[in-house]
mmCIF file of C-alpha atoms in Angstrom:
data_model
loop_
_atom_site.group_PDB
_atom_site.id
_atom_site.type_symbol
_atom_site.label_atom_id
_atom_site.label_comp_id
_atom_site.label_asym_id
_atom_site.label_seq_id
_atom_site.Cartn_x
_atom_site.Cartn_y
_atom_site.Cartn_z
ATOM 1 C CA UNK A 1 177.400 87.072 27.883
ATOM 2 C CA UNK A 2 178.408 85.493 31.487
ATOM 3 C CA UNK A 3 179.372 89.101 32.881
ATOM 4 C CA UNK A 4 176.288 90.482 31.510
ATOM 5 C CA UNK A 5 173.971 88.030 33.260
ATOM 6 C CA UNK A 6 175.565 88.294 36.661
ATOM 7 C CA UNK A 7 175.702 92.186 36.559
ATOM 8 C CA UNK A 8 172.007 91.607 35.617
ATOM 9 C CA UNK A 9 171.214 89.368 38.452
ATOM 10 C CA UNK A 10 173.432 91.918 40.665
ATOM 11 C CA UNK A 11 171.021 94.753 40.247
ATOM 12 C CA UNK A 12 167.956 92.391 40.922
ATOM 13 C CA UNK A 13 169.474 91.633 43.926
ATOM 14 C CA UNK A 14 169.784 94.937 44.390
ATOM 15 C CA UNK A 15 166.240 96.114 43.674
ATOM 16 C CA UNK A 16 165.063 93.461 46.249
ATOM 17 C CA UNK A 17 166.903 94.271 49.076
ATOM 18 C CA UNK A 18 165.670 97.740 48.263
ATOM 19 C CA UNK A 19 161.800 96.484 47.989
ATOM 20 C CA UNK A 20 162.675 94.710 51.106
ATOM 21 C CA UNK A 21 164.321 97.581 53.235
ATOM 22 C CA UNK A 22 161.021 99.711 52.430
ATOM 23 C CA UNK A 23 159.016 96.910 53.383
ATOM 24 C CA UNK A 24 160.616 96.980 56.730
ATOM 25 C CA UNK A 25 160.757 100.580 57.262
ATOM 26 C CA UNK A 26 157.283 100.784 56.512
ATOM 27 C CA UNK A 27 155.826 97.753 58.952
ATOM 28 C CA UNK A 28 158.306 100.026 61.388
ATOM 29 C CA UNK A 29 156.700 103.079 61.112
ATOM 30 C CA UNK A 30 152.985 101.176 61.763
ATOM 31 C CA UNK A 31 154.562 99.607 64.880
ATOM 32 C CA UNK A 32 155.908 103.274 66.139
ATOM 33 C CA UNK A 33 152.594 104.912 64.850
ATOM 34 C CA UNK A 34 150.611 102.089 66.830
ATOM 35 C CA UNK A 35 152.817 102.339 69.765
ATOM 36 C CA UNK A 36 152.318 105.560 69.986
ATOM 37 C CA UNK A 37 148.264 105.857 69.720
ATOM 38 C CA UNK A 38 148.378 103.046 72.595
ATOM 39 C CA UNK A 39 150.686 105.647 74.510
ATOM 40 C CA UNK A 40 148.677 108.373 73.743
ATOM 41 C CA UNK A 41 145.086 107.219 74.340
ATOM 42 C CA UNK A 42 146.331 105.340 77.179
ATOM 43 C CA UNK A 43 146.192 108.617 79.194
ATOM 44 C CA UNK A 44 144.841 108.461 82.825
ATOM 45 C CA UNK A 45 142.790 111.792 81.889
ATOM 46 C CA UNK A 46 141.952 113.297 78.250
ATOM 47 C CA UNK A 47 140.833 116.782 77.893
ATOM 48 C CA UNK A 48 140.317 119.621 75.983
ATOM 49 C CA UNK A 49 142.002 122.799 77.076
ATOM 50 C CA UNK A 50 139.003 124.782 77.361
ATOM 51 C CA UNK A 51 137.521 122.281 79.730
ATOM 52 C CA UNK A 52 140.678 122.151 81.433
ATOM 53 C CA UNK A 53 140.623 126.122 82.043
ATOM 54 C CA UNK A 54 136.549 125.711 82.730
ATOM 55 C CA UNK A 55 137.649 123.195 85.593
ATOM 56 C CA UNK A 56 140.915 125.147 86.639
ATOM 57 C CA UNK A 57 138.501 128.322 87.519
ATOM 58 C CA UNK A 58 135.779 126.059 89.338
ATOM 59 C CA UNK A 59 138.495 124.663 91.813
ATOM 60 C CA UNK A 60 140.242 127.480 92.580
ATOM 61 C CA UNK A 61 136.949 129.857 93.081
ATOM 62 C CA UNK A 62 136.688 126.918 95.746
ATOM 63 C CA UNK A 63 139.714 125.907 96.343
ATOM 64 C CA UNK A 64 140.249 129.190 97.861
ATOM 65 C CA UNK A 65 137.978 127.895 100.779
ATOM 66 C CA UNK A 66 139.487 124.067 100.977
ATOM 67 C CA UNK A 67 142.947 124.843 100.529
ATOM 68 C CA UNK A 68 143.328 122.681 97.453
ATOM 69 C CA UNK A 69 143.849 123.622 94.465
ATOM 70 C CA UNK A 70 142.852 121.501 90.928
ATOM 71 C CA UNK A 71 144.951 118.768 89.713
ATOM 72 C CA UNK A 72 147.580 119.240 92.799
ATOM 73 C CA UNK A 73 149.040 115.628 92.428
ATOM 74 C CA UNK A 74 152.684 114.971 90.935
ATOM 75 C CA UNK A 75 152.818 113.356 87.435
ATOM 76 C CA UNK A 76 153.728 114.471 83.738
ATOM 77 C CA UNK A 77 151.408 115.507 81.335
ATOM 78 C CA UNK A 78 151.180 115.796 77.380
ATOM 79 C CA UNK A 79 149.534 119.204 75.857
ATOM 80 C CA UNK A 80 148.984 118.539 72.014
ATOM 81 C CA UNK A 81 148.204 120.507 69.217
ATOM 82 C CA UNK A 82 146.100 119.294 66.108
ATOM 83 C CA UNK A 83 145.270 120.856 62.926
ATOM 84 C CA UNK A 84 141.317 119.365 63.566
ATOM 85 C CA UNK A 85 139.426 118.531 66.917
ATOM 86 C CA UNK A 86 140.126 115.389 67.938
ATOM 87 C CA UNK A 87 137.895 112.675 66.181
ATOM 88 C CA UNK A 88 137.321 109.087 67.637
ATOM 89 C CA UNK A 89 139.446 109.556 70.841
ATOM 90 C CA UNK A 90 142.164 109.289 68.447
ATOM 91 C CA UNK A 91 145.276 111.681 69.662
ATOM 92 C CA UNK A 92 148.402 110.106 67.669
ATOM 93 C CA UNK A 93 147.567 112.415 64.823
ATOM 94 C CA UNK A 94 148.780 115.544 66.881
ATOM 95 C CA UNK A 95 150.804 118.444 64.807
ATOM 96 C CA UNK A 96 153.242 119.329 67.837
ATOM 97 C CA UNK A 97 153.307 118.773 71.552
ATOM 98 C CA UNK A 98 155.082 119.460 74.736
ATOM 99 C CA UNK A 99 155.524 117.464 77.550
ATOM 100 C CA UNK A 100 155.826 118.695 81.213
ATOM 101 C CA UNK A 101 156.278 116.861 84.136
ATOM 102 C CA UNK A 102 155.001 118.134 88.164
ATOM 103 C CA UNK A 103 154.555 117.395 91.190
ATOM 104 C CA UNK A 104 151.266 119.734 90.848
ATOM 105 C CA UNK A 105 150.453 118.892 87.294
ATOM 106 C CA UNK A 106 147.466 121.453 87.094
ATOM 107 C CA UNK A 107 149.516 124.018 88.028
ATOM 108 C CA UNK A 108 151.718 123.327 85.542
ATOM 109 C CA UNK A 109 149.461 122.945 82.937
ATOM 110 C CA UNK A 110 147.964 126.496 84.082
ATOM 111 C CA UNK A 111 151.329 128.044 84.121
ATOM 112 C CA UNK A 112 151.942 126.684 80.228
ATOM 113 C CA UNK A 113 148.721 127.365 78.877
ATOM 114 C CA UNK A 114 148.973 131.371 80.631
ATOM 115 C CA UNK A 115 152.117 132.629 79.535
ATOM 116 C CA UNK A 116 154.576 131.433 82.929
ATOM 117 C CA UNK A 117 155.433 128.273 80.832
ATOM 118 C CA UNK A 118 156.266 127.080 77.570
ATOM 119 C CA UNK A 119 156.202 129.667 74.932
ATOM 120 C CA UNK A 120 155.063 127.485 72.376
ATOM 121 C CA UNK A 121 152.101 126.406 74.270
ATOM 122 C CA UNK A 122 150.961 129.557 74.983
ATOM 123 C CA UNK A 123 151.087 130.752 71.824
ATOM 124 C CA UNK A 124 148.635 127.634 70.656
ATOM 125 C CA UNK A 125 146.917 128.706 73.282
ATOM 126 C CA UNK A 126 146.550 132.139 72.898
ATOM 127 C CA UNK A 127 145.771 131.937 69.126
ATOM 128 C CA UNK A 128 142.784 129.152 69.961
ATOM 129 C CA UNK A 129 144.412 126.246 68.149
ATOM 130 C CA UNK A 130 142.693 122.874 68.957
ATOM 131 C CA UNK A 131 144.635 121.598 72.013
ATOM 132 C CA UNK A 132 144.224 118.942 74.019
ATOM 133 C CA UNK A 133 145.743 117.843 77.690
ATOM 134 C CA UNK A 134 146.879 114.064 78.230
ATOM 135 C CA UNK A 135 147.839 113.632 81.937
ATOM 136 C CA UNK A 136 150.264 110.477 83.507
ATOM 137 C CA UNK A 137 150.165 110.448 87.313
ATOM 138 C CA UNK A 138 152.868 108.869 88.410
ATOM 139 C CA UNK A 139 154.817 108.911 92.122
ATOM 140 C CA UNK A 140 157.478 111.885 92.315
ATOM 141 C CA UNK A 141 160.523 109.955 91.799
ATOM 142 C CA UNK A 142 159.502 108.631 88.765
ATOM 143 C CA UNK A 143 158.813 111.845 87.454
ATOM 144 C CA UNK A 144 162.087 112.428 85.525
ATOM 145 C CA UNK A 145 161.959 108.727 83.902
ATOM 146 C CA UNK A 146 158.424 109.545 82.797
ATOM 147 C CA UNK A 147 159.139 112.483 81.064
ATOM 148 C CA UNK A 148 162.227 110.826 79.692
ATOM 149 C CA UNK A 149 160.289 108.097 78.103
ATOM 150 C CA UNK A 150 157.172 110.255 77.160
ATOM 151 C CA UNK A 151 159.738 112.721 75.447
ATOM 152 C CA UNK A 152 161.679 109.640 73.128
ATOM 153 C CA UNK A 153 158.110 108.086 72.766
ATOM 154 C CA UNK A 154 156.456 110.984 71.222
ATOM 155 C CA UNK A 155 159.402 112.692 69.715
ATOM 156 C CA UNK A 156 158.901 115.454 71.908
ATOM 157 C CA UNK A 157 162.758 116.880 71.392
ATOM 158 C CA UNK A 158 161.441 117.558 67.577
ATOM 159 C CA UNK A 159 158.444 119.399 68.685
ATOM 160 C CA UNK A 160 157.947 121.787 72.212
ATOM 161 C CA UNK A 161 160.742 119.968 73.935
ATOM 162 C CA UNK A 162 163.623 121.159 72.102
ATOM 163 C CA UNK A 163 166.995 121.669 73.852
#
């Protein structure tokens, strides 16, 4: 009757540490989700690719003239891809993404979104998937720990960034 009791108390044990662990790997999750919206709307510019290409061609018709060219400042940059335009501001809920890091971010971004990039983008691209840019200025030698930290953030090496 003894051994039968403990063994029964054993498995309740049991049972709550499991109820416990999926407590905590749930809260977890809603940190890392959180964390990541903060990340992501946190963005020093937010735009649509079409209104990114819309711009691009605008500055460069008159760029040509000034000798600038758009977005020619160093920093990384986020390019996202969602199943549904993006509602509320809210761009955690992306399906894959790929960040890029330059020290002329728009040309970058062109290069991806055109075919001298990442394939993966410009397939998005090409096909007319909803895709949105998310751009980090940041000095040039920070660039490689901002693209480090934007890549582990975002999980980046399970979507466009895989080795």
């Amino acid at each position: 009757m003894r051994g039968a009791a403990d063994a029964a108390a054993e498995k309740g044990r049991a049972v709550g540490d499991s109820v416990k662990e999926s407590v905590e790997a749930r809260e977890r999750e809603n940190a890392r989700k959180a964390a990541r919206r903060a990340l992501l709307d946190g963005a020093g510019n937010q735009m649509p690719v079409e209104q990114f290409i819309q711009n691009w061609e605008i500055q460069n018709g008159a760029a040509a003239q000034s000798g600038e060219s758009y977005m020619a400042f160093s920093g990384c940059y986020v390019i996202a891809t969602y199943a549904h335009a993006v509602k509320k501001g809210d761009f955690s809920k992306f399906r894959d993404l790929y960040v890029g890091k330059s020290e002329s971010v728009g040309a970058s971004i062109h290069n991806d979104l055109t075919g001298k990039g990442n394939v993966d983008v410009y397939a998005d691209a090409k096909y007319k998937q909803h895709m949105y840019i998310l751009i980090y200025p940041c000095a040039p030698d920070k660039l490689d720990e901002l693209e480090a930290s934007l890549i582990t953030a975002l999980d980046a090496d399970q979507s466009y960034n895989k080795a």
